[in-house]
Each structure stands twice: as structure tokens, then as C-alpha cells.
Amino acid sequence: MLVIYSDKIVLPDKVFSGYIKIQDNYIQSIDKSITKEEEKYLTDLSGTNIMAGIININSNNMNKNDLYDMDTPRFTNKLRVIEYSYAAGGVSTLYHGINLTEKNIKSEHEKGKTMEIMQFIKDYNNSPVSLIDNKTHLKFQIHSVKTMDDVKLMLDENLLDFVSYDLLTNYKNNNLYKDLYMQSFLQDELNLTEEKADKVIERIRELRGESNIDELAYLIKYAHFRGVKVCTSEYKSADKIYKEFKDTTDIITLTSENCKENISRDIYFKLINTSKALEKCTDEYLSDGKVIISSDREPSELLICLNKIADKIGLKDAVKTATKNPADALGIEDRGEIKEGNIADIIAFKIFDEEPIVVNMIKSGKEVFKINI
């Protein structure tokens, strides 16, 4: 058993002064008092902020070169460095972003390497040396139907915990070149007028887009069937899929292009990186209760960002953006809040020189990280 006391426990509905009782990896109860027997297990964290462990869904610290030159000891060390840096930032569940690049698509060997690194993360997560929960996050761009097949294969192999897609910039540019070539051919070889050639090209673009949307909608449905959530920055494609198929992505990454869109509060969570959170996230977005804060590179920014957001919306609502909201978006029912029955993923932090410092982490009911200050 483990008992934690603090006068600053961030609960779902309030900041509470009292005791968190942990038994067999789970939060057993949250009370104002404890028994004499329970005092033997007490850790006194008076004056320390206590909150649920952060769920960081968008880390980009895996260099793609690791996919091609994977040495087990070296990769293990790299993974542990990333893991410890995020744990020190208050993260108890980390999604490692791996890009399925064009090189991967063209080579079965490279695709195999991508799958190998996903499996390695899975195996590492199940090993005793794992400090926090390490999850996989596949990021891909839509090249062709083969892209969809490759992602589906990884879903079938249970290698993916989360996926994100984007439209391929080079693919758009290549199609533009092909369209210009086709238009010239229609006019020069088939003697179509410019107006008629324009109409033919426009119809080709429509058919191409419809084909991509159909394939993407199927992939999203299949991912959901496998219990995996989907994210994109392409709000228009997500909205179109929702209107046509009544199923869609779960999370929209906010960008300079889509942040002014009227993104439905009822359908989508909205992901924003810590470095841009205060710049892009207006008070309106913060108040809708479905914003997710994540750090792609700098885990130390997470608590700094949450404390600044707390000045606008209060501490308990700010904490939700990195705990309850990502848990809800990803369908994680037993994490993200300090409440009875949840897995005991808890962090404690203090403010030093106006910056938050994590001083303690409880992972699955066990103390795994501690700093004496």
C-alpha cells in the first residue's frame, strides 16, 4: 500500500486537501483522513501540486535514421534517454511518433524496418526496465492505396496504438505537373478547346479526391475497429468523411491553415503543441474543453505551458488538457484523472524560480521517480 498526502491534489472537479490511498496499482480512495495503520505507508507531500500523469500523444524524438540502422543496445539507450526526459517532465504515458516515409513505401525492406522498430517499442514497454508506458504513433502521408494497405497490415499485427495522416505535399505537386501535361495533351493532340480541357482535368481531380476519401474512410473505420484512434491536420478531409460516412478522425491537429475553421466541439478533439499553445490557442478554444496539449520535442515545456494556461482557465481545467482530454480522445478509460478505480499514474511538482519541477512520479502504484529538493 502507498498513501500520499497533499493540500494541492488536482481532482476532476476541484483542488483537494487530503490523502490518496493506492493499493495494487490502483487508486483505492481519496479521503480527508487516514487510520493509524495507514500512517505507516504515508508519503507527506505538503505544499506540492499533485496531478494525474501526463499523456503525451505526439513525440517526434525518434530520428528516422533509427529505422535504417537499428542496433539493439544503441536503440535501447536512445529510447531510455527519451523516456527519462519525458518522465522528468511529468509524462507517464508517451506516444513515440514514427514516420512511414516515401522511402518506406518504395521498399519492402524499409517497411519491415518500420515494423521492427514498432515491435521493439512494444517489447520494451513490456520489459521490467520500462519506466513509463511507451506507445506507438504511426505518422503517414497518403501516397496511394498501397499506403493504406501498409497501415492496415501494421494494424493487423497489433503494432499501432495511434495513427496520424496528412496529405502528401510532393504528391500534390506531382499531380499538378501531371495535370498540366495532360491538359497540354488534350489541347494539342485531341484538339480540345482550353475550356473543355479544363473541365476534363477538373473531373479527373474530383475522381482522384473521391478515390482517396473512399480509401481513407475505410482505413479510419478499420482503425476504429482495431481500437486505434486517428488524428490529422487535414480538417476538410475529416469533415467530408464525417458527412459522407458518419465516421471520421478523432483529433484535429491545429495549424495556421485550419485554426480559423469552425471545428465542431462535439466531434473532434484539437491537438496543439506546447510551443504554439499560447500563440494559437485562443480563449475560445481553451474554454471548449476538448483541447489537447502535447510536446513534440521539449518535454520540459509541458508543465510550463500548463501553468501558463492555468492563469487563463484555472489549474484543474488546464491539467485536463494534458491528462483527461488525451485519455478521452484515445479511449483510455482508466487513466487521466485522480479518481477511485483509476490506475495510479500520479506526478508531484513544485514551483522553483517560477518554473515547475517534477519531484515525484507514481507509475501504476509504484514510486519510480523522485528528487529531493
XYZ file of N, CA and C in Angstrom, residues 31-290:
780
model
N -9.416 10.494 0.529
C -10.098 10.791 1.787
C -9.486 11.996 2.495
N -10.258 12.514 3.443
C -9.785 13.624 4.275
C -8.896 13.140 5.413
N -8.993 11.854 5.757
C -8.213 11.336 6.885
C -7.799 9.893 6.619
N -6.849 9.392 7.427
C -6.402 8.006 7.322
C -6.334 7.387 8.712
N -6.231 6.063 8.759
C -6.151 5.361 10.040
C -4.710 5.341 10.547
N -4.549 4.953 11.798
C -3.214 4.824 12.391
C -2.393 3.796 11.621
N -3.009 2.726 11.206
C -2.315 1.678 10.452
C -1.829 2.213 9.102
N -2.642 3.044 8.459
C -2.293 3.569 7.134
C -1.161 4.589 7.191
N -0.932 5.168 8.368
C 0.152 6.144 8.509
C 1.526 5.532 8.229
N 1.645 4.212 8.371
C 2.918 3.530 8.092
C 3.316 3.645 6.620
N 2.347 3.871 5.759
C 2.594 3.900 4.313
C 2.571 5.325 3.753
N 2.577 6.307 4.647
C 2.359 7.696 4.238
C 3.613 8.350 3.653
N 3.417 9.040 2.525
C 4.409 9.954 1.965
C 3.808 11.351 2.030
N 4.423 12.222 2.814
C 3.889 13.574 3.018
C 4.456 14.516 1.962
N 3.582 15.002 1.086
C 3.977 15.937 0.034
C 3.260 17.274 0.217
N 3.192 17.729 1.445
C 2.541 19.009 1.743
C 3.160 20.125 0.913
N 2.304 21.000 0.396
C 2.778 22.123 -0.397
C 3.146 21.774 -1.826
N 2.977 20.506 -2.193
C 3.329 20.039 -3.535
C 2.064 19.827 -4.361
N 2.087 20.258 -5.612
C 0.956 20.031 -6.511
C 0.935 18.571 -6.950
N -0.222 17.928 -6.819
C -0.398 16.527 -7.212
C -1.416 16.473 -8.349
N -1.063 15.801 -9.438
C -1.985 15.680 -10.568
C -1.799 14.317 -11.234
N -2.725 13.968 -12.097
C -2.586 12.730 -12.867
C -1.385 12.841 -13.800
N -0.758 11.699 -14.094
C 0.368 11.698 -15.018
C -0.041 12.198 -16.393
N 0.850 12.927 -17.045
C 0.576 13.497 -18.365
C 0.595 12.403 -19.430
N -0.330 12.497 -20.368
C -0.373 11.596 -21.527
C 0.055 12.411 -22.740
N 1.265 12.182 -23.213
C 1.820 12.963 -24.329
C 1.673 12.166 -25.623
N 0.828 12.635 -26.522
C 0.460 11.810 -27.677
C 1.262 12.109 -28.935
N 2.175 13.076 -28.876
C 2.836 13.477 -30.125
C 4.306 13.800 -29.911
N 5.122 12.781 -29.663
C 6.570 12.970 -29.543
C 7.245 12.686 -30.882
N 8.153 13.576 -31.286
C 8.885 13.399 -32.549
C 10.378 13.219 -32.310
N 10.741 12.571 -31.235
C 12.154 12.448 -30.881
C 12.843 11.221 -31.466
N 12.104 10.417 -32.220
C 12.712 9.286 -32.914
C 13.197 9.747 -34.281
N 14.509 9.819 -34.464
C 15.070 10.191 -35.758
C 14.825 9.072 -36.754
N 14.397 9.432 -37.977
C 14.062 8.388 -38.951
C 15.259 7.515 -39.310
N 16.477 8.013 -39.089
C 17.656 7.187 -39.360
C 17.702 5.961 -38.456
N 17.013 6.050 -37.308
C 16.962 4.889 -36.421
C 16.222 3.722 -37.068
N 15.403 4.038 -38.067
C 14.682 2.980 -38.760
C 15.609 2.151 -39.634
N 16.700 2.751 -40.071
C 17.544 2.104 -41.066
C 18.797 1.472 -40.469
N 19.194 1.899 -39.290
C 20.425 1.400 -38.687
C 20.147 1.059 -37.231
N 19.342 0.043 -37.047
C 18.826 -0.259 -35.712
C 19.701 -1.287 -35.008
N 20.509 -0.811 -34.104
C 21.327 -1.655 -33.245
C 20.638 -1.715 -31.883
N 20.355 -2.912 -31.402
C 19.506 -3.056 -30.214
C 20.024 -2.307 -28.986
N 21.293 -2.483 -28.574
C 21.761 -1.733 -27.392
C 21.712 -0.221 -27.599
N 22.122 0.231 -28.787
C 22.117 1.674 -29.046
C 20.691 2.212 -29.035
N 19.785 1.474 -29.664
C 18.408 1.932 -29.722
C 17.758 1.900 -28.345
N 18.087 0.889 -27.554
C 17.571 0.829 -26.182
C 18.017 2.048 -25.388
N 19.275 2.409 -25.520
C 19.789 3.588 -24.811
C 19.082 4.855 -25.270
N 18.861 4.969 -26.578
C 18.176 6.154 -27.104
C 16.752 6.230 -26.565
N 16.080 5.090 -26.563
C 14.708 5.048 -26.069
C 14.646 5.408 -24.588
N 15.628 4.951 -23.818
C 15.642 5.248 -22.385
C 15.906 6.731 -22.127
N 16.766 7.349 -22.932
C 17.020 8.787 -22.786
C 15.736 9.572 -23.042
N 15.018 9.214 -24.109
C 13.750 9.884 -24.421
C 12.748 9.656 -23.295
N 12.659 8.423 -22.845
C 11.717 8.053 -21.789
C 11.979 8.837 -20.505
N 13.237 8.910 -20.084
C 13.584 9.606 -18.845
C 13.343 11.112 -18.961
N 13.610 11.679 -20.130
C 13.397 13.119 -20.294
C 11.920 13.466 -20.194
N 11.056 12.606 -20.736
C 9.619 12.860 -20.633
C 9.100 12.565 -19.226
N 9.641 11.536 -18.584
C 9.240 11.257 -17.198
C 9.583 12.438 -16.298
N 10.752 13.035 -16.517
C 11.152 14.211 -15.734
C 10.249 15.399 -16.014
N 9.570 15.378 -17.169
C 8.608 16.425 -17.499
C 7.196 16.113 -17.042
N 7.015 14.982 -16.345
C 5.700 14.641 -15.803
C 4.878 13.696 -16.654
N 5.488 13.114 -17.687
C 4.752 12.239 -18.610
C 4.788 10.797 -18.107
N 3.615 10.199 -17.957
C 3.533 8.795 -17.543
C 3.145 7.877 -18.698
N 2.607 8.451 -19.775
C 2.279 7.684 -20.982
C 2.759 8.476 -22.186
N 3.630 7.857 -22.992
C 4.278 8.564 -24.099
C 4.052 7.827 -25.412
N 3.558 8.555 -26.408
C 3.359 8.006 -27.753
C 4.519 8.447 -28.638
N 5.334 7.472 -29.065
C 6.506 7.745 -29.897
C 6.084 7.830 -31.366
N 6.279 9.002 -31.974
C 5.921 9.183 -33.374
C 6.964 8.587 -34.307
N 6.525 7.705 -35.223
C 7.386 7.107 -36.239
C 6.776 7.410 -37.599
N 7.580 7.993 -38.498
C 7.084 8.360 -39.820
C 7.210 7.209 -40.804
N 6.123 6.907 -41.496
C 6.161 5.980 -42.624
C 6.457 6.826 -43.858
N 7.731 6.942 -44.199
C 8.165 7.882 -45.232
C 8.038 7.283 -46.615
N 8.298 8.140 -47.633
C 8.226 7.677 -49.027
C 9.206 6.544 -49.262
N 10.369 6.621 -48.618
C 11.364 5.563 -48.769
C 10.814 4.242 -48.250
N 10.036 4.316 -47.170
C 9.441 3.095 -46.637
C 8.451 2.478 -47.621
N 7.670 3.355 -48.287
C 6.650 2.861 -49.194
C 7.280 2.145 -50.381
N 8.399 2.661 -50.884
C 9.013 2.105 -52.085
C 9.782 0.828 -51.809
N 10.073 0.522 -50.580
C 10.927 -0.618 -50.266
C 10.291 -1.477 -49.186
N 10.076 -2.741 -49.510
C 9.542 -3.668 -48.521
C 10.502 -3.813 -47.340
N 11.795 -3.728 -47.624
C 12.799 -3.827 -46.562
C 12.637 -2.684 -45.566
N 12.430 -1.470 -46.077
C 12.290 -0.311 -45.194
C 10.983 -0.376 -44.415
N 9.919 -0.869 -45.080
C 8.663 -1.044 -44.350
C 8.853 -2.048 -43.212
N 9.621 -3.092 -43.497
C 9.920 -4.075 -42.463
C 10.660 -3.466 -41.292
N 11.571 -2.518 -41.583
C 12.301 -1.834 -40.515
C 11.356 -0.994 -39.655
N 10.392 -0.345 -40.315
C 9.406 0.439 -39.571
C 8.632 -0.465 -38.616
N 8.230 -1.616 -39.109
C 7.504 -2.563 -38.268
C 8.396 -3.099 -37.148
N 9.680 -3.268 -37.450
C 10.620 -3.769 -36.449
C 10.759 -2.792 -35.285
N 10.849 -1.501 -35.597
C 11.005 -0.520 -34.526
C 9.725 -0.398 -33.702
N 8.566 -0.542 -34.359
C 7.305 -0.552 -33.622
C 7.264 -1.732 -32.648
N 7.674 -2.897 -33.133
C 7.683 -4.082 -32.282
C 8.667 -3.925 -31.132
N 9.803 -3.271 -31.412
C 10.805 -3.051 -30.368
C 10.225 -2.196 -29.246
N 9.509 -1.134 -29.613
C 8.887 -0.269 -28.601
C 7.874 -1.067 -27.782
N 7.095 -1.906 -28.464
C 6.122 -2.749 -27.764
C 6.816 -3.678 -26.762
N 7.893 -4.319 -27.210
C 8.615 -5.249 -26.335
C 9.264 -4.513 -25.163
N 9.835 -3.343 -25.459
C 10.463 -2.545 -24.401
C 9.430 -2.148 -23.351
N 8.243 -1.785 -23.802
C 7.194 -1.363 -22.877
C 6.800 -2.485 -21.919
N 6.900 -3.721 -22.382
C 6.526 -4.868 -21.545
C 7.674 -5.392 -20.687
N 8.845 -4.768 -20.814
C 10.011 -5.234 -20.069
C 10.086 -4.559 -18.697
N 10.807 -5.150 -17.751
C 10.916 -4.562 -16.401
C 11.647 -3.221 -16.375
N 12.463 -2.925 -17.399
C 13.245 -1.685 -17.386
C 12.422 -0.471 -17.805
N 11.240 -0.707 -18.351
C 10.403 0.406 -18.805
C 9.943 1.244 -17.620
N 10.202 2.546 -17.688
C 9.872 3.447 -16.580
C 8.431 3.933 -16.662
N 7.984 4.240 -17.879
C 6.630 4.734 -18.105
C 5.979 3.878 -19.190
N 4.740 4.200 -19.563
C 4.084 3.494 -20.663
C 4.574 4.064 -21.986
N 5.177 3.217 -22.813
C 5.669 3.618 -24.129
C 4.739 3.066 -25.201
N 4.152 3.959 -25.998
C 3.180 3.580 -27.023
C 3.694 3.973 -28.412
N 3.080 3.396 -29.443
C 3.487 3.679 -30.825
C 2.486 4.600 -31.509
N 3.012 5.525 -32.287
C 2.203 6.505 -33.023
C 2.733 6.563 -34.454
N 2.042 5.929 -35.380
C 2.465 5.923 -36.780
C 1.952 7.167 -37.488
N 2.877 7.868 -38.165
C 2.517 9.044 -38.951
C 2.772 8.728 -40.419
N 1.758 8.944 -41.252
C 1.936 8.626 -42.665
C 1.286 9.680 -43.546
N 1.784 9.755 -44.769
C 1.208 10.625 -45.787
C 0.578 9.759 -46.862
N -0.502 10.243 -47.455
C -1.277 9.430 -48.383
C -0.608 9.423 -49.756
N 0.068 8.321 -50.064
C 0.699 8.165 -51.367
C -0.253 7.485 -52.346
N -0.818 6.369 -51.924
C -1.589 5.514 -52.828
C -2.361 4.512 -51.987
N -3.072 3.608 -52.682
C -3.773 2.538 -51.988
C -2.780 1.674 -51.218
N -1.557 1.542 -51.730
C -0.540 0.733 -51.053
C -0.228 1.294 -49.665
N -0.246 2.626 -49.544
C -0.048 3.225 -48.223
C -1.081 2.688 -47.248
N -2.338 2.687 -47.696
C -3.423 2.199 -46.844
C -3.204 0.730 -46.475
N -2.751 -0.062 -47.454
C -2.513 -1.487 -47.196
C -1.408 -1.690 -46.163
N -0.349 -0.872 -46.262
C 0.759 -0.986 -45.307
C 0.306 -0.644 -43.889
N -0.497 0.415 -43.766
C -1.004 0.804 -42.445
C -1.934 -0.281 -41.904
N -2.788 -0.808 -42.773
C -3.705 -1.877 -42.352
C -2.930 -3.098 -41.862
N -1.831 -3.440 -42.552
C -1.002 -4.567 -42.122
C -0.470 -4.346 -40.710
N -0.009 -3.135 -40.426
C 0.525 -2.844 -39.094
C -0.575 -2.883 -38.033
N -1.783 -2.477 -38.428
C -2.912 -2.601 -37.506
C -3.207 -4.070 -37.220
N -3.170 -4.897 -38.260
C -3.427 -6.331 -38.093
C -2.388 -6.991 -37.192
N -1.155 -6.474 -37.244
C -0.076 -7.036 -36.433
C -0.059 -6.463 -35.009
N -1.058 -5.626 -34.686
C -1.160 -5.005 -33.349
C 0.081 -4.198 -32.985
N 0.651 -3.512 -33.993
C 1.851 -2.714 -33.768
C 1.536 -1.256 -33.458
N 0.301 -0.832 -33.692
C -0.028 0.591 -33.615
C -0.985 0.888 -32.467
N -0.666 1.952 -31.731
C -1.557 2.438 -30.681
C -2.288 3.710 -31.095
N -1.792 4.366 -32.150
C -2.332 5.662 -32.571
C -1.796 5.946 -33.965
N -2.604 6.548 -34.841
C -2.130 6.886 -36.188
C -2.512 8.315 -36.544
N -1.678 8.946 -37.377
C -1.942 10.289 -37.906
C -1.670 10.283 -39.399
N -2.509 10.987 -40.153
C -2.262 11.090 -41.590
C -2.267 12.550 -42.032
N -1.570 12.797 -43.122
C -1.573 14.099 -43.787
C -1.564 13.875 -45.284
N -2.039 14.862 -46.029
C -1.901 14.812 -47.476
C -0.448 15.046 -47.829
N 0.012 14.414 -48.888
C 1.423 14.458 -49.261
C 1.710 15.657 -50.148
N 2.575 16.565 -49.686
C 2.904 17.769 -50.448
C 3.489 17.423 -51.807
N 4.465 16.508 -51.830
C 5.075 16.131 -53.101
C 4.067 15.482 -54.028
N 3.127 14.727 -53.426
C 2.085 14.075 -54.211
C 1.220 15.124 -54.901
N 0.884 16.195 -54.170
C 0.108 17.284 -54.765
C 0.872 17.926 -55.908
N 2.161 18.196 -55.685
C 2.976 18.840 -56.717
C 3.126 17.956 -57.945
N 3.332 16.643 -57.719
C 3.459 15.716 -58.841
C 2.178 15.661 -59.656
N 1.032 15.669 -58.965
C -0.239 15.645 -59.677
C -0.466 16.931 -60.450
N -0.006 18.057 -59.902
C -0.127 19.320 -60.614
C 0.641 19.264 -61.927
N 1.861 18.702 -61.863
C 2.675 18.561 -63.074
C 1.970 17.647 -64.074
N 1.429 16.532 -63.597
C 0.734 15.597 -64.484
C -0.501 16.247 -65.109
N -1.221 17.044 -64.308
C -2.417 17.708 -64.819
C -2.077 18.697 -65.926
N -0.990 19.448 -65.736
C -0.574 20.403 -66.768
C -0.175 19.677 -68.051
N 0.522 18.550 -67.883
C 0.928 17.750 -69.044
C -0.306 17.197 -69.751
N -1.270 16.688 -68.988
C -2.486 16.137 -69.572
C -3.300 17.208 -70.286
N -3.373 18.389 -69.694
C -4.118 19.470 -70.331
C -3.492 19.847 -71.669
N -2.168 19.914 -71.700
C -1.470 20.213 -72.952
C -1.740 19.135 -73.992
N -1.740 17.870 -73.548
C -2.002 16.755 -74.464
C -3.418 16.843 -75.021
N -4.396 17.132 -74.179
C -5.786 17.222 -74.626
C -5.978 18.319 -75.664
N -5.302 19.426 -75.463
C -5.438 20.544 -76.392
C -4.653 20.317 -77.684
N -3.420 19.800 -77.560
C -2.551 19.687 -78.735
C -2.845 18.451 -79.566
N -3.111 17.318 -78.907
C -3.274 16.060 -79.635
C -4.729 15.728 -79.939
N -5.638 16.124 -79.045
C -7.052 15.811 -79.254
C -7.861 17.018 -79.698
N -7.172 18.141 -79.826
C -7.792 19.373 -80.349
C -8.982 19.852 -79.521
N -8.920 19.624 -78.208
C -9.958 20.179 -77.345
C -9.664 21.647 -77.074
N -10.717 22.405 -76.876
C -10.516 23.802 -76.507
C -9.970 23.862 -75.080
N -9.410 24.996 -74.721
C -8.875 25.156 -73.369
C -9.972 24.971 -72.330
N -11.176 25.477 -72.642
C -12.291 25.363 -71.704
C -12.679 23.904 -71.474
N -12.755 23.117 -72.574
C -13.125 21.706 -72.438
C -12.021 20.912 -71.743
N -10.774 21.235 -72.060
C -9.650 20.554 -71.408
C -9.659 20.836 -69.905
N -9.982 22.078 -69.538
C -10.076 22.439 -68.116
C -11.131 21.593 -67.401
N -12.274 21.381 -68.065
C -13.354 20.601 -67.462
C -12.948 19.139 -67.269
N -12.227 18.590 -68.254
C -11.755 17.204 -68.141
C -10.788 17.066 -66.962
N -9.836 18.002 -66.869
C -8.849 17.960 -65.786
C -9.528 18.120 -64.428
N -10.507 19.004 -64.354
C -11.220 19.214 -63.098
C -11.942 17.941 -62.658
N -12.531 17.227 -63.644
C -13.221 15.975 -63.311
C -12.230 14.902 -62.845
N -11.043 14.870 -63.464
C -10.000 13.932 -63.040
C -9.608 14.209 -61.587
N -9.471 15.491 -61.254
C -9.122 15.858 -59.875
C -10.210 15.431 -58.894
N -11.476 15.606 -59.303
C -12.585 15.207 -58.440
C -12.579 13.703 -58.186
N -12.362 12.929 -59.260
C -12.331 11.470 -59.133
C -11.161 11.014 -58.267
N -10.013 11.687 -58.444
C -8.831 11.351 -57.648
C -9.108 11.605 -56.162
N -9.718 12.751 -55.882
C -10.036 13.087 -54.498
C -11.058 12.140 -53.898
N -12.091 11.772 -54.696
C -13.114 10.850 -54.208
C -12.523 9.484 -53.899
N -11.588 9.045 -54.744
C -10.933 7.756 -54.520
C -10.138 7.775 -53.219
N -9.366 8.844 -53.002
C -8.585 8.961 -51.768
C -9.481 8.995 -50.537
N -10.585 9.752 -50.626
C -11.502 9.867 -49.498
C -12.129 8.515 -49.178
N -12.533 7.769 -50.222
C -13.131 6.451 -50.002
C -12.150 5.516 -49.296
N -10.914 5.483 -49.794
C -9.901 4.609 -49.199
C -9.583 5.039 -47.766
N -9.496 6.347 -47.565
C -9.169 6.868 -46.241
C -10.296 6.587 -45.252
N -11.542 6.752 -45.701
C -12.684 6.472 -44.837
C -12.688 5.011 -44.403
N -12.355 4.117 -45.338
C -12.281 2.692 -44.997
C -11.186 2.439 -43.965
N -10.019 3.083 -44.169
C -8.908 2.884 -43.238
C -9.268 3.372 -41.837
N -9.947 4.524 -41.757
C -10.349 5.066 -40.457
C -11.317 4.113 -39.759
N -12.288 3.604 -40.518
C -13.224 2.641 -39.941
C -12.491 1.395 -39.443
N -11.507 0.956 -40.220
C -10.770 -0.247 -39.830
C -9.923 0.018 -38.583
N -9.291 1.190 -38.531
C -8.508 1.549 -37.344
C -9.398 1.565 -36.104
N -10.578 2.150 -36.234
C -11.507 2.183 -35.105
C -11.935 0.769 -34.707
N -12.131 -0.086 -35.705
C -12.469 -1.482 -35.432
C -11.369 -2.161 -34.624
N -10.107 -1.779 -34.901
C -8.970 -2.344 -34.173
C -8.698 -1.611 -32.859
N -9.533 -0.632 -32.518
C -9.383 0.089 -31.264
C -8.334 1.175 -31.288
N -7.970 1.648 -32.490
C -6.920 2.659 -32.643
C -7.543 3.970 -33.107
N -7.198 5.070 -32.450
C -7.729 6.380 -32.797
C -6.876 7.043 -33.877
N -7.484 8.035 -34.552
C -6.864 8.644 -35.732
C -6.824 10.158 -35.577
N -5.712 10.752 -36.053
C -5.505 12.203 -35.979
C -5.100 12.727 -37.351
N -5.426 13.982 -37.640
C -4.969 14.626 -38.872
C -4.988 16.138 -38.709
N -4.201 16.812 -39.541
C -4.293 18.270 -39.638
C -5.211 18.663 -40.789
N -5.633 17.665 -41.581
C -6.462 17.914 -42.767
C -7.934 17.938 -42.359
N -8.362 19.071 -41.811
C -9.727 19.159 -41.297
C -10.773 18.965 -42.390
N -10.520 19.498 -43.580
C -11.519 19.402 -44.653
C -11.784 17.954 -45.042
N -10.726 17.146 -45.104
C -10.935 15.733 -45.443
C -11.681 15.022 -44.316
N -11.335 15.339 -43.075
C -12.018 14.723 -41.932
C -13.497 15.096 -41.914
N -13.788 16.356 -42.195
C -15.171 16.830 -42.204
C -15.969 16.176 -43.326
N -15.330 16.024 -44.491
C -16.012 15.391 -45.626
C -16.313 13.925 -45.328
N -15.358 13.240 -44.729
C -15.570 11.833 -44.371
C -16.708 11.707 -43.364
N -16.765 12.630 -42.410
C -17.840 12.578 -41.417
C -19.207 12.763 -42.078
N -19.299 13.714 -42.995
C -20.581 13.994 -43.647
C -21.029 12.849 -44.546
N -20.062 12.166 -45.191
C -20.415 11.112 -46.139
C -20.522 9.732 -45.494
N -19.704 9.485 -44.461
C -19.621 8.129 -43.912
C -19.998 8.042 -42.428
N -20.264 9.177 -41.798
C -20.635 9.216 -40.377
C -19.580 8.579 -39.474
N -18.360 8.582 -39.937
C -17.213 8.174 -39.126
C -16.060 9.062 -39.563
N -15.167 9.375 -38.662
C -14.118 10.321 -39.038
C -12.950 10.216 -38.066
N -11.956 11.060 -38.295
C -10.828 11.113 -37.375
C -11.304 11.610 -36.008
N -10.497 11.358 -35.010
C -10.876 11.702 -33.640
C -10.277 13.022 -33.179
N -9.099 13.358 -33.736
C -8.345 14.524 -33.278
C -7.892 15.338 -34.482
N -8.034 16.657 -34.398
C -7.536 17.570 -35.426
C -6.334 18.321 -34.863
N -5.189 18.209 -35.547
C -4.016 18.998 -35.163
C -4.219 20.428 -35.638
N -4.166 21.381 -34.725
C -4.372 22.778 -35.097
C -3.139 23.326 -35.804
N -3.366 23.965 -36.954
C -2.301 24.585 -37.736
C -2.724 25.998 -38.104
N -1.800 26.738 -38.706
C -2.133 28.099 -39.137
C -3.213 28.079 -40.212
N -3.318 26.943 -40.954
C -4.312 26.847 -42.021
C -5.708 26.528 -41.492
N -5.798 25.694 -40.457
C -7.135 25.262 -40.036
C -7.611 25.859 -38.713
N -6.774 26.655 -38.039
C -7.146 27.135 -36.700
C -8.339 28.095 -36.734
N -8.635 28.644 -37.918
C -9.778 29.553 -38.028
C -11.046 28.831 -38.493
N -10.914 27.529 -38.784
C -12.082 26.750 -39.183
C -13.025 26.580 -37.987
N -14.289 26.418 -38.289
C -15.278 26.192 -37.236
C -15.319 24.696 -36.910
N -14.257 24.221 -36.246
C -14.124 22.797 -35.945
C -15.129 22.415 -34.861
N -15.958 21.420 -35.148
C -17.037 21.044 -34.241
C -16.510 20.612 -32.878
N -17.090 21.174 -31.840
C -16.710 20.790 -30.476
C -17.220 19.395 -30.133
N -18.321 19.008 -30.732
C -18.955 17.748 -30.369
C -18.263 16.540 -30.989
N -17.509 16.754 -32.075
C -16.933 15.629 -32.816
C -15.447 15.467 -32.559
N -14.702 16.570 -32.570
C -13.240 16.486 -32.597
C -12.571 17.027 -31.332
N -11.517 16.333 -30.911
C -10.543 16.937 -30.011
C -9.549 17.713 -30.867
N -8.898 18.703 -30.253
C -7.981 19.569 -31.003
C -6.603 19.511 -30.358
N -5.611 19.101 -31.141
C -4.249 18.920 -30.649
C -3.392 20.124 -30.998
N -2.655 20.625 -30.014
C -1.748 21.739 -30.277
C -0.456 21.522 -29.491
N 0.662 21.838 -30.120
C 1.958 21.654 -29.489
C 2.215 22.748 -28.456
N 2.977 22.404 -27.426
C 3.231 23.356 -26.343
C 3.859 24.652 -26.839
N 4.755 24.551 -27.824
C 5.460 25.743 -28.297
C 4.527 26.739 -28.965
N 3.352 26.270 -29.410
C 2.411 27.151 -30.094
C 1.103 27.317 -29.329
N 1.000 26.680 -28.175
C -0.278 26.651 -27.469
C -0.791 28.044 -27.132
N 0.054 28.860 -26.535
C -0.401 30.187 -26.129
C -0.545 31.121 -27.321
N 0.220 30.843 -28.379
C 0.146 31.676 -29.579
C -1.108 31.386 -30.390
N -1.438 30.084 -30.554
C -2.533 29.686 -31.430
C -3.842 29.440 -30.690
N -3.751 28.994 -29.440
C -4.941 28.588 -28.705
C -5.633 29.804 -28.097
N -6.706 30.227 -28.696
C -7.437 31.370 -28.168
C -8.228 30.950 -26.932
N -8.743 31.945 -26.210
C -9.561 31.649 -25.037
C -10.773 30.800 -25.419
N -11.284 31.012 -26.646
C -12.441 30.241 -27.101
C -12.094 28.758 -27.204
N -10.934 28.450 -27.790
C -10.511 27.055 -27.890
C -10.293 26.452 -26.509
N -9.621 27.190 -25.637
C -9.321 26.667 -24.311
C -10.585 26.391 -23.506
N -11.616 27.180 -23.724
C -12.831 27.044 -22.930
C -13.754 25.944 -23.437
N -13.479 25.374 -24.635
C -14.415 24.369 -25.149
C -14.192 22.986 -24.540
N -13.123 22.829 -23.759
C -12.927 21.593 -23.014
C -12.405 20.417 -23.801
N -12.008 20.606 -25.087
C -11.536 19.469 -25.887
C -10.165 19.730 -26.504
